[in-house]
mmCIF file of C-alpha atoms and ligand atoms in Angstrom:
data_model
loop_
_atom_site.group_PDB
_atom_site.id
_atom_site.type_symbol
_atom_site.label_atom_id
_atom_site.label_comp_id
_atom_site.label_asym_id
_atom_site.label_seq_id
_atom_site.Cartn_x
_atom_site.Cartn_y
_atom_site.Cartn_z
ATOM 1 C CA UNK E 782 0.000 0.000 0.000
ATOM 2 C CA UNK E 783 1.192 3.508 -0.782
ATOM 3 C CA UNK E 784 2.418 5.648 2.124
ATOM 4 C CA UNK E 785 0.118 8.627 1.664
ATOM 5 C CA UNK E 786 -2.857 7.351 -0.309
ATOM 6 C CA UNK E 787 -5.047 10.212 0.919
ATOM 7 C CA UNK E 788 -2.718 12.773 -0.659
ATOM 8 C CA UNK E 789 -2.939 11.294 -4.130
ATOM 9 C CA UNK E 790 -5.795 11.322 -6.578
ATOM 10 C CA UNK E 791 -7.666 8.166 -7.650
ATOM 11 C CA UNK E 792 -6.036 8.465 -11.085
ATOM 12 C CA UNK E 793 -2.570 8.435 -9.506
ATOM 13 C CA UNK E 794 -3.337 5.535 -7.177
ATOM 14 C CA UNK E 795 -4.918 3.457 -9.956
ATOM 15 C CA UNK E 796 -1.984 4.109 -12.339
ATOM 16 C CA UNK E 797 0.342 2.514 -9.781
ATOM 17 C CA UNK E 798 -2.136 -0.160 -8.644
ATOM 18 C CA UNK E 799 -2.012 1.416 -5.152
ATOM 19 C CA UNK E 800 1.785 1.610 -5.293
ATOM 20 C CA UNK E 801 2.170 -1.954 -4.128
ATOM 21 C CA UNK E 802 5.721 -3.350 -4.481
ATOM 22 C CA UNK E 803 6.649 -7.034 -4.156
ATOM 23 C CA UNK E 804 9.049 -6.703 -1.207
ATOM 24 C CA UNK E 805 11.191 -9.876 -1.656
ATOM 25 C CA UNK E 806 12.113 -8.935 -5.266
ATOM 26 C CA UNK E 807 11.322 -5.158 -5.307
ATOM 27 C CA UNK E 808 9.249 -5.779 -8.462
ATOM 28 C CA UNK E 809 6.964 -2.828 -9.315
ATOM 29 C CA UNK E 810 4.393 -5.261 -10.680
ATOM 30 C CA UNK E 811 3.361 -7.711 -7.952
ATOM 31 C CA UNK E 812 3.318 -11.426 -8.823
ATOM 32 C CA UNK E 813 0.122 -13.350 -9.574
ATOM 33 C CA UNK E 814 -0.817 -15.450 -6.555
ATOM 34 C CA UNK E 815 -2.141 -18.775 -7.803
ATOM 35 C CA UNK E 816 -2.094 -20.921 -4.667
ATOM 36 C CA UNK E 817 -5.354 -22.541 -3.598
ATOM 37 C CA UNK E 818 -4.105 -23.407 -0.122
ATOM 38 C CA UNK E 819 -1.934 -21.889 2.621
ATOM 39 C CA UNK E 820 0.433 -23.295 5.250
ATOM 40 C CA UNK E 821 -0.968 -23.504 8.752
ATOM 41 C CA UNK E 822 1.264 -22.200 11.579
ATOM 42 C CA UNK E 823 2.832 -24.876 13.883
ATOM 43 C CA UNK E 824 0.523 -23.791 16.725
ATOM 44 C CA UNK E 825 -2.485 -24.498 14.492
ATOM 45 C CA UNK E 826 -3.246 -20.820 13.642
ATOM 46 C CA UNK E 827 -3.674 -19.104 10.257
ATOM 47 C CA UNK E 828 -2.041 -15.759 11.123
ATOM 48 C CA UNK E 829 -2.062 -14.304 7.600
ATOM 49 C CA UNK E 830 -5.826 -14.669 7.462
ATOM 50 C CA UNK E 831 -5.473 -16.840 4.353
ATOM 51 C CA UNK E 832 -6.855 -20.360 4.576
ATOM 52 C CA UNK E 833 -8.195 -21.522 1.214
ATOM 53 C CA UNK E 834 -8.556 -20.241 -2.333
ATOM 54 C CA UNK E 835 -12.340 -20.043 -2.529
ATOM 55 C CA UNK E 836 -12.514 -17.022 -0.204
ATOM 56 C CA UNK E 837 -8.823 -15.945 -0.101
ATOM 57 C CA UNK E 838 -6.554 -14.699 -2.867
ATOM 58 C CA UNK E 839 -3.995 -11.890 -2.650
ATOM 59 C CA UNK E 840 -4.149 -10.886 -6.341
ATOM 60 C CA UNK E 841 -7.930 -10.645 -6.044
ATOM 61 C CA UNK E 842 -7.514 -8.471 -2.933
ATOM 62 C CA UNK E 843 -5.178 -6.146 -4.839
ATOM 63 C CA UNK E 844 -7.842 -5.647 -7.511
ATOM 64 C CA UNK E 845 -10.439 -5.080 -4.782
ATOM 65 C CA UNK E 846 -8.383 -2.433 -3.002
ATOM 66 C CA UNK E 847 -8.197 -0.407 -6.248
ATOM 67 C CA UNK E 848 -11.956 -0.645 -6.803
ATOM 68 C CA UNK E 849 -12.713 0.292 -3.169
ATOM 69 C CA UNK E 850 -10.402 3.306 -3.546
ATOM 70 C CA UNK E 851 -11.987 4.365 -6.866
ATOM 71 C CA UNK E 852 -15.508 4.129 -5.423
ATOM 72 C CA UNK E 853 -14.566 5.681 -2.050
ATOM 73 C CA UNK E 854 -15.997 2.500 -0.507
ATOM 74 C CA UNK E 855 -15.386 0.720 2.799
ATOM 75 C CA UNK E 856 -14.725 -2.531 0.940
ATOM 76 C CA UNK E 857 -15.034 -4.181 -2.468
ATOM 77 C CA UNK E 858 -15.154 -7.717 -3.842
ATOM 78 C CA UNK E 859 -14.592 -9.026 -7.349
ATOM 79 C CA UNK E 860 -16.472 -11.944 -8.844
ATOM 80 C CA UNK E 861 -16.444 -14.064 -11.995
ATOM 81 C CA UNK E 862 -18.803 -11.789 -13.953
ATOM 82 C CA UNK E 863 -21.023 -8.751 -13.682
ATOM 83 C CA UNK E 864 -24.054 -11.036 -13.566
ATOM 84 C CA UNK E 865 -22.630 -13.063 -10.674
ATOM 85 C CA UNK E 866 -21.958 -9.785 -8.829
ATOM 86 C CA UNK E 867 -25.516 -8.540 -9.374
ATOM 87 C CA UNK E 868 -27.083 -11.904 -8.539
ATOM 88 C CA UNK E 869 -25.060 -12.117 -5.296
ATOM 89 C CA UNK E 870 -26.676 -8.833 -4.187
ATOM 90 C CA UNK E 871 -30.159 -10.298 -4.765
ATOM 91 C CA UNK E 872 -29.400 -13.720 -3.275
ATOM 92 C CA UNK E 873 -28.290 -11.979 -0.066
ATOM 93 C CA UNK E 874 -31.935 -10.881 0.333
ATOM 94 C CA UNK E 875 -34.538 -13.255 1.759
ATOM 95 C CA UNK E 876 -37.443 -14.967 -0.005
ATOM 96 C CA UNK E 877 -40.472 -12.685 0.222
ATOM 97 C CA UNK E 878 -38.410 -9.490 0.088
ATOM 98 C CA UNK E 879 -39.611 -6.783 -2.289
ATOM 99 C CA UNK E 880 -37.351 -5.098 -4.858
ATOM 100 C CA UNK E 881 -37.879 -2.017 -7.006
ATOM 101 C CA UNK E 882 -35.926 -2.068 -10.286
ATOM 102 C CA UNK E 883 -35.870 -0.036 -13.523
ATOM 103 C CA UNK E 884 -38.085 -0.948 -16.483
ATOM 104 C CA UNK E 885 -35.151 -0.271 -18.800
ATOM 105 C CA UNK E 886 -32.033 -1.966 -17.479
ATOM 106 C CA UNK E 887 -29.405 -4.534 -18.434
ATOM 107 C CA UNK E 888 -31.531 -7.086 -20.268
ATOM 108 C CA UNK E 889 -30.123 -10.373 -18.889
ATOM 109 C CA UNK E 890 -30.494 -9.153 -15.323
ATOM 110 C CA UNK E 891 -34.038 -7.967 -15.928
ATOM 111 C CA UNK E 892 -34.902 -11.424 -17.308
ATOM 112 C CA UNK E 893 -33.336 -13.099 -14.284
ATOM 113 C CA UNK E 894 -35.370 -10.900 -11.928
ATOM 114 C CA UNK E 895 -38.553 -11.537 -13.919
ATOM 115 C CA UNK E 896 -38.156 -15.311 -14.025
ATOM 116 C CA UNK E 897 -35.586 -16.987 -11.751
ATOM 117 C CA UNK E 898 -35.676 -14.516 -8.849
ATOM 118 C CA UNK E 899 -39.462 -14.595 -8.843
ATOM 119 C CA UNK E 900 -39.403 -18.398 -8.518
ATOM 120 C CA UNK E 901 -37.019 -18.027 -5.604
ATOM 121 C CA UNK E 902 -39.519 -15.766 -3.834
ATOM 122 C CA UNK E 903 -38.224 -12.286 -4.591
ATOM 123 C CA UNK E 904 -40.910 -9.860 -5.745
ATOM 124 C CA UNK E 905 -39.792 -7.156 -8.164
ATOM 125 C CA UNK E 906 -41.715 -4.076 -9.232
ATOM 126 C CA UNK E 907 -40.312 -2.532 -12.420
ATOM 127 C CA UNK E 908 -40.734 1.234 -12.705
ATOM 128 C CA UNK E 909 -39.273 4.213 -14.517
ATOM 129 C CA UNK E 910 -36.646 5.068 -11.878
ATOM 130 C CA UNK E 911 -35.844 8.368 -13.603
ATOM 131 C CA UNK E 912 -39.170 9.626 -12.177
ATOM 132 C CA UNK E 913 -38.884 10.094 -8.386
ATOM 133 C CA UNK E 914 -42.663 10.163 -7.836
ATOM 134 C CA UNK E 915 -42.964 6.774 -9.533
ATOM 135 C CA UNK E 916 -40.209 5.385 -7.315
ATOM 136 C CA UNK E 917 -41.916 6.823 -4.210
ATOM 137 C CA UNK E 918 -45.191 5.143 -5.170
ATOM 138 C CA UNK E 919 -43.482 1.770 -5.771
ATOM 139 C CA UNK E 920 -41.456 1.584 -2.552
ATOM 140 C CA UNK E 921 -43.376 -0.191 0.239
ATOM 141 C CA UNK E 922 -42.068 0.789 3.708
ATOM 142 C CA UNK E 923 -40.996 -2.313 5.603
ATOM 143 C CA UNK E 924 -41.443 -4.693 2.640
ATOM 144 C CA UNK E 925 -39.080 -3.137 0.069
ATOM 145 C CA UNK E 926 -35.536 -4.141 0.960
ATOM 146 C CA UNK E 927 -33.669 -3.052 -2.150
ATOM 147 C CA UNK E 928 -33.991 -0.430 -4.873
ATOM 148 C CA UNK E 929 -31.842 -1.377 -7.875
ATOM 149 C CA UNK E 930 -30.700 1.380 -10.210
ATOM 150 C CA UNK E 931 -28.729 1.608 -13.426
ATOM 151 C CA UNK E 932 -27.543 5.032 -14.568
ATOM 152 C CA UNK E 933 -26.933 5.801 -17.392
ATOM 153 C CA UNK E 934 -29.092 2.785 -18.289
ATOM 154 C CA UNK E 935 -28.927 0.434 -21.242
ATOM 155 C CA UNK E 936 -29.739 1.098 -24.054
ATOM 156 C CA UNK E 937 -31.541 4.466 -23.859
ATOM 157 C CA UNK E 938 -28.978 6.029 -21.472
ATOM 158 C CA UNK E 939 -31.651 7.474 -19.221
ATOM 159 C CA UNK E 940 -30.398 9.061 -16.010
ATOM 160 C CA UNK E 941 -31.620 8.331 -12.490
ATOM 161 C CA UNK E 942 -31.194 10.683 -9.537
ATOM 162 C CA UNK E 943 -29.197 8.491 -7.114
ATOM 163 C CA UNK E 944 -29.452 10.988 -4.226
ATOM 164 C CA UNK E 945 -33.208 11.437 -4.734
ATOM 165 C CA UNK E 946 -33.889 7.689 -4.865
ATOM 166 C CA UNK E 947 -31.583 7.027 -1.889
ATOM 167 C CA UNK E 948 -33.551 9.475 0.248
ATOM 168 C CA UNK E 949 -36.848 7.761 -0.647
ATOM 169 C CA UNK E 950 -35.451 4.242 -0.168
ATOM 170 C CA UNK E 951 -33.722 4.946 3.133
ATOM 171 C CA UNK E 952 -36.842 6.581 4.575
ATOM 172 C CA UNK E 953 -38.653 3.301 3.827
ATOM 173 C CA UNK E 954 -35.898 1.109 5.291
ATOM 174 C CA UNK E 955 -34.580 -0.113 1.914
ATOM 175 C CA UNK E 956 -31.032 -0.156 0.569
ATOM 176 C CA UNK E 957 -29.962 1.228 -2.805
ATOM 177 C CA UNK E 958 -27.670 -0.642 -5.186
ATOM 178 C CA UNK E 959 -26.443 0.949 -8.425
ATOM 179 C CA UNK E 960 -25.239 -0.824 -11.559
ATOM 180 C CA UNK E 961 -22.645 1.810 -12.424
ATOM 181 C CA UNK E 962 -21.043 -0.078 -15.316
ATOM 182 C CA UNK E 963 -21.803 2.674 -17.829
ATOM 183 C CA UNK E 964 -20.718 5.552 -15.580
ATOM 184 C CA UNK E 965 -17.505 4.036 -14.193
ATOM 185 C CA UNK E 966 -16.071 5.446 -10.929
ATOM 186 C CA UNK E 967 -14.314 8.105 -13.033
ATOM 187 C CA UNK E 968 -17.627 9.824 -13.876
ATOM 188 C CA UNK E 969 -19.917 8.977 -10.940
ATOM 189 C CA UNK E 970 -19.311 7.572 -7.463
ATOM 190 C CA UNK E 971 -22.779 6.401 -6.386
ATOM 191 C CA UNK E 972 -21.841 6.043 -2.699
ATOM 192 C CA UNK E 973 -21.141 9.811 -2.625
ATOM 193 C CA UNK E 974 -24.802 10.300 -3.609
ATOM 194 C CA UNK E 975 -26.142 8.072 -0.843
ATOM 195 C CA UNK E 976 -26.207 4.610 -2.468
ATOM 196 C CA UNK E 977 -25.267 1.613 -0.315
ATOM 197 C CA UNK E 978 -23.809 -0.784 -2.891
ATOM 198 C CA UNK E 979 -22.172 -0.193 -6.287
ATOM 199 C CA UNK E 980 -22.010 -2.936 -8.901
ATOM 200 C CA UNK E 981 -19.859 -3.076 -12.042
ATOM 201 C CA UNK E 982 -19.575 -5.424 -14.920
ATOM 202 C CA UNK E 983 -15.775 -5.160 -14.717
ATOM 203 C CA UNK E 984 -15.816 -6.937 -18.089
ATOM 204 C CA UNK E 985 -16.525 -3.502 -19.520
ATOM 205 C CA UNK E 986 -14.672 -0.246 -18.684
ATOM 206 C CA UNK E 987 -12.814 -1.364 -15.543
ATOM 207 C CA UNK E 988 -10.871 -4.008 -17.469
ATOM 208 C CA UNK E 989 -11.393 -2.203 -20.755
ATOM 209 C CA UNK E 990 -9.767 -4.613 -23.207
ATOM 210 C CA UNK E 991 -12.545 -7.135 -23.936
ATOM 211 C CA UNK E 992 -10.419 -9.993 -22.602
ATOM 212 C CA UNK E 993 -11.665 -10.571 -19.049
ATOM 213 C CA UNK E 994 -15.098 -11.497 -17.722
ATOM 214 C CA UNK E 995 -15.427 -10.022 -14.228
ATOM 215 C CA UNK E 996 -17.790 -8.307 -11.831
ATOM 216 C CA UNK E 997 -17.290 -6.014 -8.850
ATOM 217 C CA UNK E 998 -19.243 -4.857 -5.825
ATOM 218 C CA UNK E 999 -18.318 -2.005 -3.501
ATOM 219 C CA UNK E 1000 -20.039 -1.124 -0.236
ATOM 220 C CA UNK E 1001 -20.612 1.884 2.000
ATOM 221 C CA UNK E 1002 -20.676 -0.290 5.150
ATOM 222 C CA UNK E 1003 -19.254 -3.638 6.150
ATOM 223 C CA UNK E 1004 -22.548 -4.638 7.704
ATOM 224 C CA UNK E 1005 -24.526 -7.870 8.027
ATOM 225 C CA UNK E 1006 -25.867 -7.541 4.458
ATOM 226 C CA UNK E 1007 -22.336 -7.236 3.060
ATOM 227 C CA UNK E 1008 -21.353 -10.345 5.038
ATOM 228 C CA UNK E 1009 -24.237 -12.216 3.404
ATOM 229 C CA UNK E 1010 -23.115 -11.051 -0.056
ATOM 230 C CA UNK E 1011 -19.554 -12.209 0.613
ATOM 231 C CA UNK E 1012 -20.928 -15.538 1.814
ATOM 232 C CA UNK E 1013 -22.769 -16.033 -1.487
ATOM 233 C CA UNK E 1014 -19.468 -15.519 -3.308
ATOM 234 C CA UNK E 1015 -17.523 -17.847 -1.006
ATOM 235 C CA UNK E 1016 -20.083 -20.662 -0.941
ATOM 236 C CA UNK E 1017 -20.773 -20.607 -4.684
ATOM 237 C CA UNK E 1018 -17.130 -20.177 -5.685
ATOM 238 C CA UNK E 1019 -17.862 -16.963 -7.560
ATOM 239 C CA UNK E 1020 -14.441 -15.422 -6.823
ATOM 240 C CA UNK E 1021 -12.520 -14.095 -9.812
ATOM 241 C CA UNK E 1022 -9.551 -16.232 -10.903
ATOM 242 C CA UNK E 1023 -6.074 -14.817 -10.121
ATOM 243 C CA UNK E 1024 -5.014 -14.430 -13.786
ATOM 244 C CA UNK E 1025 -8.195 -12.501 -14.550
ATOM 245 C CA UNK E 1026 -7.657 -10.383 -11.411
ATOM 246 C CA UNK E 1027 -4.142 -9.556 -12.660
ATOM 247 C CA UNK E 1028 -5.461 -8.504 -16.082
ATOM 248 C CA UNK E 1029 -8.175 -6.436 -14.400
ATOM 249 C CA UNK E 1030 -5.534 -4.634 -12.307
ATOM 250 C CA UNK E 1031 -3.536 -3.926 -15.456
ATOM 251 C CA UNK E 1032 -6.633 -2.577 -17.190
ATOM 252 C CA UNK E 1033 -7.541 -0.303 -14.280
ATOM 253 C CA UNK E 1034 -4.108 1.375 -14.394
ATOM 254 C CA UNK E 1035 -5.321 3.270 -17.497
ATOM 255 C CA UNK E 1036 -9.021 3.548 -16.615
ATOM 256 C CA UNK E 1037 -9.145 7.332 -16.334
ATOM 257 C CA UNK E 1038 -7.329 7.854 -19.662
ATOM 258 C CA UNK E 1039 -9.554 5.387 -21.522
ATOM 259 C CA UNK E 1040 -12.779 6.757 -20.050
ATOM 260 C CA UNK E 1041 -11.775 10.337 -20.824
ATOM 261 C CA UNK E 1042 -10.967 9.451 -24.458
ATOM 262 C CA UNK E 1043 -14.227 7.507 -24.884
ATOM 263 C CA UNK E 1044 -16.296 10.331 -23.384
ATOM 264 C CA UNK E 1045 -14.737 12.946 -25.663
ATOM 265 C CA UNK E 1046 -15.333 10.867 -28.779
ATOM 266 C CA UNK E 1047 -18.873 9.890 -27.731
ATOM 267 C CA UNK E 1048 -19.756 13.569 -27.241
ATOM 268 C CA UNK E 1049 -18.311 14.403 -30.659
ATOM 269 C CA UNK E 1050 -20.185 11.538 -32.353
ATOM 270 C CA UNK E 1051 -23.434 12.451 -30.570
ATOM 271 C CA UNK E 1052 -23.127 16.048 -31.776
ATOM 272 C CA UNK E 1053 -22.353 15.046 -35.367
ATOM 273 C CA UNK E 1054 -25.105 12.397 -35.581
ATOM 274 C CA UNK E 1055 -27.660 14.771 -34.015
ATOM 275 C CA UNK E 1056 -27.315 16.776 -37.249
ATOM 276 C CA UNK E 1057 -27.240 13.775 -39.604
ATOM 277 C CA UNK E 1058 -29.862 13.522 -42.342
ATOM 278 C CA UNK E 1059 -30.495 9.783 -41.737
ATOM 279 C CA UNK E 1060 -30.663 9.965 -37.920
ATOM 280 C CA UNK E 1061 -33.922 11.002 -36.238
ATOM 281 C CA UNK E 1062 -32.729 10.768 -32.618
ATOM 282 C CA UNK E 1063 -29.459 10.534 -30.707
ATOM 283 C CA UNK E 1064 -29.705 9.218 -27.149
ATOM 284 C CA UNK E 1065 -26.772 10.595 -25.170
ATOM 285 C CA UNK E 1066 -26.954 12.328 -21.759
ATOM 286 C CA UNK E 1067 -24.320 14.839 -22.893
ATOM 287 C CA UNK E 1068 -26.749 16.438 -25.363
ATOM 288 C CA UNK E 1069 -28.907 19.284 -24.042
ATOM 289 C CA UNK E 1070 -31.863 17.612 -25.815
ATOM 290 C CA UNK E 1071 -31.589 14.497 -23.598
ATOM 291 C CA UNK E 1072 -34.256 14.462 -20.840
ATOM 292 C CA UNK E 1073 -31.641 13.520 -18.228
ATOM 293 C CA UNK E 1074 -29.044 16.102 -19.293
ATOM 294 C CA UNK E 1075 -29.353 18.550 -16.377
ATOM 295 C CA UNK E 1076 -29.280 15.739 -13.832
ATOM 296 C CA UNK E 1077 -26.361 14.039 -15.584
ATOM 297 C CA UNK E 1078 -24.462 17.335 -15.514
ATOM 298 C CA UNK E 1079 -24.819 17.342 -11.699
ATOM 299 C CA UNK E 1080 -24.260 13.630 -11.122
ATOM 300 C CA UNK E 1081 -21.469 12.932 -13.624
ATOM 301 C CA UNK E 1082 -18.068 14.629 -13.478
ATOM 302 C CA UNK E 1083 -15.690 14.868 -16.409
ATOM 303 C CA UNK E 1084 -17.948 13.484 -19.112
ATOM 304 C CA UNK E 1085 -21.223 11.780 -19.961
ATOM 305 C CA UNK E 1086 -19.908 8.324 -20.756
ATOM 306 C CA UNK E 1087 -18.702 6.456 -23.814
ATOM 307 C CA UNK E 1088 -22.091 4.931 -24.676
ATOM 308 C CA UNK E 1089 -24.726 6.371 -26.973
ATOM 309 C CA UNK E 1090 -27.524 5.125 -29.190
ATOM 310 C CA UNK E 1091 -28.719 6.451 -32.517
ATOM 311 C CA UNK E 1092 -32.122 5.901 -34.166
ATOM 312 C CA UNK E 1093 -32.276 5.779 -37.950
ATOM 313 C CA UNK E 1094 -34.990 7.292 -40.134
ATOM 314 C CA UNK E 1095 -34.941 4.167 -42.299
ATOM 315 C CA UNK E 1096 -36.072 2.024 -39.335
ATOM 316 C CA UNK E 1097 -34.986 -1.517 -38.489
ATOM 317 C CA UNK E 1098 -33.875 -2.273 -42.057
ATOM 318 C CA UNK E 1099 -31.480 0.648 -42.180
ATOM 319 C CA UNK E 1100 -30.219 -0.049 -38.657
ATOM 320 C CA UNK E 1101 -29.380 -3.687 -39.386
ATOM 321 C CA UNK E 1102 -28.024 -2.676 -42.799
ATOM 322 C CA UNK E 1103 -25.739 0.010 -41.350
ATOM 323 C CA UNK E 1104 -24.383 -2.442 -38.757
ATOM 324 C CA UNK E 1105 -23.705 -4.881 -41.622
ATOM 325 C CA UNK E 1106 -21.814 -2.226 -43.620
ATOM 326 C CA UNK E 1107 -19.297 -0.991 -41.046
ATOM 327 C CA UNK E 1108 -15.688 -2.072 -41.317
ATOM 328 C CA UNK E 1109 -13.911 -0.156 -38.529
ATOM 329 C CA UNK E 1110 -16.659 -0.476 -35.903
ATOM 330 C CA UNK E 1111 -16.936 -4.068 -34.706
ATOM 331 C CA UNK E 1112 -20.404 -5.623 -34.919
ATOM 332 C CA UNK E 1113 -20.570 -7.237 -31.479
ATOM 333 C CA UNK E 1114 -22.315 -7.149 -28.136
ATOM 334 C CA UNK E 1115 -20.651 -5.812 -24.954
ATOM 335 C CA UNK E 1116 -19.131 -2.385 -24.343
ATOM 336 C CA UNK E 1117 -16.386 -0.436 -22.607
ATOM 337 C CA UNK E 1118 -13.381 -1.781 -24.529
ATOM 338 C CA UNK E 1119 -10.693 0.178 -26.379
ATOM 339 C CA UNK E 1120 -12.240 -0.956 -29.689
ATOM 340 C CA UNK E 1121 -15.550 0.585 -30.754
ATOM 341 C CA UNK E 1122 -18.538 -1.754 -30.943
ATOM 342 C CA UNK E 1123 -21.873 -1.395 -32.696
ATOM 343 C CA UNK E 1124 -24.976 -3.441 -32.029
ATOM 344 C CA UNK E 1125 -28.561 -3.674 -33.240
ATOM 345 C CA UNK E 1126 -29.729 -4.033 -29.671
ATOM 346 C CA UNK E 1127 -33.304 -5.249 -30.271
ATOM 347 C CA UNK E 1128 -31.945 -8.312 -32.113
ATOM 348 C CA UNK E 1129 -30.109 -9.545 -29.026
ATOM 349 C CA UNK E 1130 -32.808 -8.604 -26.515
ATOM 350 C CA UNK E 1131 -35.514 -10.448 -28.443
ATOM 351 C CA UNK E 1132 -39.282 -10.478 -27.857
ATOM 352 C CA UNK E 1133 -40.633 -8.049 -25.267
ATOM 353 C CA UNK E 1134 -37.694 -5.662 -25.515
ATOM 354 C CA UNK E 1135 -38.402 -2.005 -24.713
ATOM 355 C CA UNK E 1136 -35.594 -1.178 -27.174
ATOM 356 C CA UNK E 1137 -36.758 0.562 -30.401
ATOM 357 C CA UNK E 1138 -36.177 -1.494 -33.566
ATOM 358 C CA UNK E 1139 -34.460 1.415 -35.354
ATOM 359 C CA UNK E 1140 -31.802 1.750 -32.631
ATOM 360 C CA UNK E 1141 -28.081 1.092 -32.898
ATOM 361 C CA UNK E 1142 -26.087 1.009 -29.673
ATOM 362 C CA UNK E 1143 -22.567 2.421 -29.919
ATOM 363 C CA UNK E 1144 -19.713 1.753 -27.515
ATOM 364 C CA UNK E 1145 -17.073 4.355 -28.313
ATOM 365 C CA UNK E 1146 -13.513 3.111 -27.969
ATOM 366 C CA UNK E 1147 -10.282 5.070 -28.126
ATOM 367 C CA UNK E 1148 -9.750 5.176 -31.904
ATOM 368 C CA UNK E 1149 -9.557 8.457 -33.855
ATOM 369 C CA UNK E 1150 -13.059 9.946 -33.754
ATOM 370 C CA UNK E 1151 -12.841 11.094 -37.404
ATOM 371 C CA UNK E 1152 -12.267 7.490 -38.501
ATOM 372 C CA UNK E 1153 -15.193 6.329 -36.377
ATOM 373 C CA UNK E 1154 -17.531 8.946 -37.816
ATOM 374 C CA UNK E 1155 -16.470 8.371 -41.428
ATOM 375 C CA UNK E 1156 -16.967 4.580 -41.188
ATOM 376 C CA UNK E 1157 -20.421 4.772 -39.623
ATOM 377 C CA UNK E 1158 -21.572 7.699 -41.766
ATOM 378 C CA UNK E 1159 -20.721 5.742 -44.937
ATOM 379 C CA UNK E 1160 -22.361 2.580 -43.560
ATOM 380 C CA UNK E 1161 -25.598 4.423 -42.729
ATOM 381 C CA UNK E 1162 -25.759 6.128 -46.149
ATOM 382 C CA UNK E 1163 -25.119 2.832 -47.954
ATOM 383 C CA UNK E 1164 -28.011 1.259 -46.012
ATOM 384 C CA UNK E 1165 -30.517 4.026 -46.867
ATOM 385 C CA UNK E 1166 -33.954 2.622 -47.610
HETATM 386 C C1 PLP U 130 -22.409 -6.365 -19.296
HETATM 387 C C2 PLP U 130 -23.281 -5.794 -18.254
HETATM 388 C C3 PLP U 130 -23.727 -6.551 -17.166
HETATM 389 C C4 PLP U 130 -23.378 -8.013 -17.024
HETATM 390 O O1 PLP U 130 -22.010 -8.191 -16.827
HETATM 391 P P1 PLP U 130 -21.208 -9.514 -17.299
HETATM 392 O O2 PLP U 130 -19.811 -9.185 -16.906
HETATM 393 O O3 PLP U 130 -21.410 -9.667 -18.776
HETATM 394 O O4 PLP U 130 -21.789 -10.655 -16.540
HETATM 395 C C5 PLP U 130 -24.516 -5.929 -16.224
HETATM 396 N N1 PLP U 130 -24.866 -4.633 -16.336
HETATM 397 C C6 PLP U 130 -24.452 -3.878 -17.371
HETATM 398 C C7 PLP U 130 -24.870 -2.442 -17.436
HETATM 399 C C8 PLP U 130 -23.655 -4.425 -18.361
HETATM 400 O O5 PLP U 130 -23.273 -3.670 -19.396
#
């Protein structure tokens, strides 16, 4: 651990992975700890606190200390995927507990809440969380234990007032958890706005290179609920593998640079496509025309994110056609990597999706923004209907 971590900014601490040095060798990059078991002391104690690999791994802890620092959290844990992180938060509730969640949110998690979680006894009410009155009406004092938020939320990038929802939830005795994958700790730190738990698909911006599947949770308090969440991870073996934890640490060293570059390019693309003859709507919280713009300007610092969606005048046919025509943009799901990705989102979400059929979701990477615009502009024009 660095000597004066409080003196240095999150960007500085992340760049040096908390300044940790491997003392025996003086290596500036610590080794990857792969052991699954640890030597017991002769008097039968485990003084290092390490016993077994399912709960204990030093490389994993190094990744967690960076995430806790970035989120200004009491503690953090990393898990095998964003979904396993989110599901651990819900499985730490009790059957019969009531949840309030957004109508528009990460699709796979919404499906899990609708189907699997319901079978397990959790009751979820889906509402437009960007409207505080709607949230207030949905929260049942005593029965609601968790309000789940995602901001900006997939794939319309609507913005939810974390502080406003936290006030409502806390008054009713419920916790607030925020899927902050799209915002990253560089742009928004949900705990600063009153949330209790932050979740990331670390597969996305935190790792940033589309080569690790990982999830993260960070907490305001190391309370009984956090203990239950950690127990879900330990019992189910959801801990991230040490090699993946190492790659995640390496990715986070450049997080602030990557996020800044993506935000700048996304803003530029949003502005250019807002004036494009074939585009009838650009969904990006950085645009003054976006309904969540004023709130995003208060809640996000340093940018409005690297994600945006565009809606084409030529409808579904032009959207799928444009995605087929790109060469620089990569036609793939996922987001938050250094390479730009484009996706016809309704195709992957399937029946019942709230996603418009004419929508293309764009994850802006770190390439030259002029190249990105030229490739997509040509692809859209060539797909005109
Ligand atoms: C990708 C994603 C998830 C799921 O994370 P995985 O790492 O793919 O399991 C959850 N929420 C959001 C917003 C995501 O983008």
